Amino acid sequence: ETGVTQTPRHLVMGMTNKKSLKCEQHLGHNAMYWYKQSAKKPLELMFVYSLEERVENNSVPSRFSPECPNSSHLFLHLHTLQPEDSALYLCASSQDKIVGNTIYFGEGSWLTVV
Amino acid sequence: SQKIEQNSEALNIQEGKTATLTCNYTNYSPAYLQWYRQDPGRGPVFLLLIRENEKEKRKERLKVTFDTTLKQSLFHITASQPADSATYLCALDNYGQNFVFGPGTRLSVLP
């Protein structure tokens, strides 16, 4: 139990579907992150939220849309995805968006786009 | 261009031996470097953080060194056990912005 919970753990969706990934952290942290992990590639930072404000968007296509309604919850809304978007999507949190803080990851959501 | 390399994609060692994993970086000047463990199908778990002014950090059977001249960090697991088998990721800060992760080394400790 890492204190960061992600749902669903597995998701299969068609290219025309709309779905959402959910993340909740129980650690009282102020920063939350979405990472993408594809086979044979390093973890890629997608979005960073600090105190519910998006502070970084690493050139992620608009078919991925994050939402942070409060400091404990983070969503990733998905629509018209491509098969190459199939990957493990990891949510994480840290005390603050300050380098040097430990990053706590959830277990991830495995996404398959068919 | 910026690059983070971790010695080999996979490393096999015999139980009881010391595993040594390397993390080399190019065109970064990190103030912090972290090591994480990731088991198959799970999220990474934080192990150790070392600062640029620290040469060495230890935690139980784990030891990390950080050489800013060589631009390298070494991660050691002494008296390795099959339960240590996992992928190990290094991460360093990108000029004080966010942490950037290396590709990882998959360690297998053979009984």
PDB file of C-alpha atoms in Angstrom, chain A:
ATOM      1  CA  GLU A   1       0.000   0.000   0.000  1.00  0.00           C
ATOM      2  CA  THR A   2       1.757   3.139  -1.211  1.00  0.00           C
ATOM      3  CA  GLY A   3      -0.894   5.675  -0.336  1.00  0.00           C
ATOM      4  CA  VAL A   4      -1.625   6.346  -4.006  1.00  0.00           C
ATOM      5  CA  THR A   5      -4.566   4.419  -5.445  1.00  0.00           C
ATOM      6  CA  GLN A   6      -5.298   4.122  -9.143  1.00  0.00           C
ATOM      7  CA  THR A   7      -8.422   2.784 -10.848  1.00  0.00           C
ATOM      8  CA  PRO A   8      -9.026   0.904 -12.993  1.00  0.00           C
ATOM      9  CA  ARG A   9      -5.967  -1.370 -12.931  1.00  0.00           C
ATOM     10  CA  HIS A  10      -6.719  -2.590 -16.443  1.00  0.00           C
ATOM     11  CA  LEU A  11      -8.624  -0.886 -19.243  1.00  0.00           C
ATOM     12  CA  VAL A  12      -9.280  -1.940 -22.827  1.00  0.00           C
ATOM     13  CA  MET A  13     -10.798   0.698 -25.047  1.00  0.00           C
ATOM     14  CA  GLY A  14     -11.552   1.241 -28.689  1.00  0.00           C
ATOM     15  CA  MET A  15     -10.117   4.155 -30.596  1.00  0.00           C
ATOM     16  CA  THR A  16     -13.462   5.966 -30.598  1.00  0.00           C
ATOM     17  CA  ASN A  17     -14.186   5.495 -26.885  1.00  0.00           C
ATOM     18  CA  LYS A  18     -13.960   8.024 -24.076  1.00  0.00           C
ATOM     19  CA  LYS A  19     -12.722   6.779 -20.724  1.00  0.00           C
ATOM     20  CA  SER A  20     -11.032   8.164 -17.630  1.00  0.00           C
ATOM     21  CA  LEU A  21      -8.278   7.020 -15.290  1.00  0.00           C
ATOM     22  CA  LYS A  22      -8.626   7.977 -11.652  1.00  0.00           C
ATOM     23  CA  CYS A  23      -5.992   8.562  -8.993  1.00  0.00           C
ATOM     24  CA  GLU A  24      -6.370   9.318  -5.306  1.00  0.00           C
ATOM     25  CA  GLN A  25      -3.586  10.008  -2.839  1.00  0.00           C
ATOM     26  CA  HIS A  26      -4.006   9.634   0.912  1.00  0.00           C
ATOM     27  CA  LEU A  27      -0.683  11.212   1.876  1.00  0.00           C
ATOM     28  CA  GLY A  28      -1.627  14.859   2.190  1.00  0.00           C
ATOM     29  CA  HIS A  29       0.701  15.794  -0.655  1.00  0.00           C
ATOM     30  CA  ASN A  30       0.472  18.981  -2.694  1.00  0.00           C
ATOM     31  CA  ALA A  31       1.876  17.778  -6.017  1.00  0.00           C
ATOM     32  CA  MET A  32       0.515  15.080  -8.312  1.00  0.00           C
ATOM     33  CA  TYR A  33       1.843  13.651 -11.560  1.00  0.00           C
ATOM     34  CA  TRP A  34       0.891  11.478 -14.519  1.00  0.00           C
ATOM     35  CA  TYR A  35       3.626   9.331 -16.080  1.00  0.00           C
ATOM     36  CA  LYS A  36       3.500   7.024 -19.086  1.00  0.00           C
ATOM     37  CA  GLN A  37       5.574   3.834 -19.210  1.00  0.00           C
ATOM     38  CA  SER A  38       5.806   2.006 -22.530  1.00  0.00           C
ATOM     39  CA  ALA A  39       7.669  -1.214 -23.171  1.00  0.00           C
ATOM     40  CA  LYS A  40      11.415  -0.699 -23.560  1.00  0.00           C
ATOM     41  CA  LYS A  41      11.145   3.060 -22.883  1.00  0.00           C
ATOM     42  CA  PRO A  42      11.902   5.119 -19.775  1.00  0.00           C
ATOM     43  CA  LEU A  43       9.168   6.653 -17.681  1.00  0.00           C
ATOM     44  CA  GLU A  44       7.835   9.766 -19.405  1.00  0.00           C
ATOM     45  CA  LEU A  45       6.427  12.648 -17.394  1.00  0.00           C
ATOM     46  CA  MET A  46       3.124  13.805 -18.879  1.00  0.00           C
ATOM     47  CA  PHE A  47       1.559  16.306 -16.498  1.00  0.00           C
ATOM     48  CA  VAL A  48       2.367  17.950 -13.175  1.00  0.00           C
ATOM     49  CA  TYR A  49      -0.119  19.564 -10.816  1.00  0.00           C
ATOM     50  CA  SER A  50       0.899  21.649  -7.831  1.00  0.00           C
ATOM     51  CA  LEU A  51      -1.834  22.737  -5.428  1.00  0.00           C
ATOM     52  CA  GLU A  52      -4.443  21.791  -8.054  1.00  0.00           C
ATOM     53  CA  GLU A  53      -2.858  24.003 -10.704  1.00  0.00           C
ATOM     54  CA  ARG A  54      -1.322  22.459 -13.785  1.00  0.00           C
ATOM     55  CA  VAL A  55       2.284  23.572 -13.875  1.00  0.00           C
ATOM     56  CA  GLU A  56       3.669  21.359 -16.586  1.00  0.00           C
ATOM     57  CA  ASN A  57       2.439  19.729 -19.767  1.00  0.00           C
ATOM     58  CA  ASN A  58       5.196  17.892 -21.562  1.00  0.00           C
ATOM     59  CA  SER A  59       3.963  18.186 -25.157  1.00  0.00           C
ATOM     60  CA  VAL A  60       1.273  15.616 -24.548  1.00  0.00           C
ATOM     61  CA  PRO A  61      -1.327  15.227 -27.346  1.00  0.00           C
ATOM     62  CA  SER A  62      -4.705  16.788 -26.644  1.00  0.00           C
ATOM     63  CA  ARG A  63      -6.385  13.381 -26.700  1.00  0.00           C
ATOM     64  CA  PHE A  64      -5.075  13.148 -23.109  1.00  0.00           C
ATOM     65  CA  SER A  65      -6.809  15.638 -20.827  1.00  0.00           C
ATOM     66  CA  PRO A  66      -5.918  15.850 -17.120  1.00  0.00           C
ATOM     67  CA  GLU A  67      -8.132  17.166 -14.367  1.00  0.00           C
ATOM     68  CA  CYS A  68      -7.279  17.893 -10.746  1.00  0.00           C
ATOM     69  CA  PRO A  69     -10.423  18.842  -8.820  1.00  0.00           C
ATOM     70  CA  ASN A  70      -8.606  18.937  -5.462  1.00  0.00           C
ATOM     71  CA  SER A  71      -5.191  18.108  -4.078  1.00  0.00           C
ATOM     72  CA  SER A  72      -6.135  14.474  -3.392  1.00  0.00           C
ATOM     73  CA  HIS A  73      -7.626  13.513  -6.745  1.00  0.00           C
ATOM     74  CA  LEU A  74      -6.283  13.434 -10.275  1.00  0.00           C
ATOM     75  CA  PHE A  75      -7.960  12.225 -13.441  1.00  0.00           C
ATOM     76  CA  LEU A  76      -6.718  11.508 -16.925  1.00  0.00           C
ATOM     77  CA  HIS A  77      -9.498  11.731 -19.493  1.00  0.00           C
ATOM     78  CA  LEU A  78      -8.893   9.734 -22.648  1.00  0.00           C
ATOM     79  CA  HIS A  79     -10.570  10.135 -26.016  1.00  0.00           C
ATOM     80  CA  THR A  80      -9.857   9.001 -29.578  1.00  0.00           C
ATOM     81  CA  LEU A  81      -6.662   7.276 -28.553  1.00  0.00           C
ATOM     82  CA  GLN A  82      -4.323   5.423 -30.883  1.00  0.00           C
ATOM     83  CA  PRO A  83      -2.943   1.887 -30.483  1.00  0.00           C
ATOM     84  CA  GLU A  84       0.503   3.369 -29.734  1.00  0.00           C
ATOM     85  CA  ASP A  85      -1.012   4.940 -26.607  1.00  0.00           C
ATOM     86  CA  SER A  86      -1.224   1.473 -25.072  1.00  0.00           C
ATOM     87  CA  ALA A  87       1.006   1.592 -21.998  1.00  0.00           C
ATOM     88  CA  LEU A  88       1.125   1.594 -18.217  1.00  0.00           C
ATOM     89  CA  TYR A  89      -0.076   4.944 -16.880  1.00  0.00           C
ATOM     90  CA  LEU A  90       1.302   5.795 -13.468  1.00  0.00           C
ATOM     91  CA  CYS A  91      -0.001   8.400 -11.082  1.00  0.00           C
ATOM     92  CA  ALA A  92       2.354   9.768  -8.444  1.00  0.00           C
ATOM     93  CA  SER A  93       2.474  12.363  -5.711  1.00  0.00           C
ATOM     94  CA  SER A  94       5.061  14.214  -3.647  1.00  0.00           C
ATOM     95  CA  GLN A  95       4.931  16.570  -0.705  1.00  0.00           C
ATOM     96  CA  ASP A  96       5.571  19.536  -2.969  1.00  0.00           C
ATOM     97  CA  LYS A  97       6.744  20.123  -6.503  1.00  0.00           C
ATOM     98  CA  ILE A  98      10.246  20.578  -5.206  1.00  0.00           C
ATOM     99  CA  VAL A  99      13.097  18.548  -6.536  1.00  0.00           C
ATOM    100  CA  GLY A 100      14.434  16.334  -3.807  1.00  0.00           C
ATOM    101  CA  ASN A 101      11.031  15.243  -2.557  1.00  0.00           C
ATOM    102  CA  THR A 102      10.355  11.540  -2.684  1.00  0.00           C
ATOM    103  CA  ILE A 103       7.883  10.565  -5.399  1.00  0.00           C
ATOM    104  CA  TYR A 104       5.255   8.017  -4.397  1.00  0.00           C
ATOM    105  CA  PHE A 105       3.762   6.015  -7.256  1.00  0.00           C
ATOM    106  CA  GLY A 106       0.490   4.185  -7.566  1.00  0.00           C
ATOM    107  CA  GLU A 107       0.286   0.676  -8.972  1.00  0.00           C
ATOM    108  CA  GLY A 108      -0.600   1.967 -12.411  1.00  0.00           C
ATOM    109  CA  SER A 109      -3.395   1.508 -14.918  1.00  0.00           C
ATOM    110  CA  TRP A 110      -2.677  -0.805 -17.823  1.00  0.00           C
ATOM    111  CA  LEU A 111      -4.274   0.669 -20.924  1.00  0.00           C
ATOM    112  CA  THR A 112      -4.798  -1.262 -24.154  1.00  0.00           C
ATOM    113  CA  VAL A 113      -6.178   0.582 -27.162  1.00  0.00           C
ATOM    114  CA  VAL A 114      -7.686  -1.665 -29.803  1.00  0.00           C
TER     115      VAL A 114
END
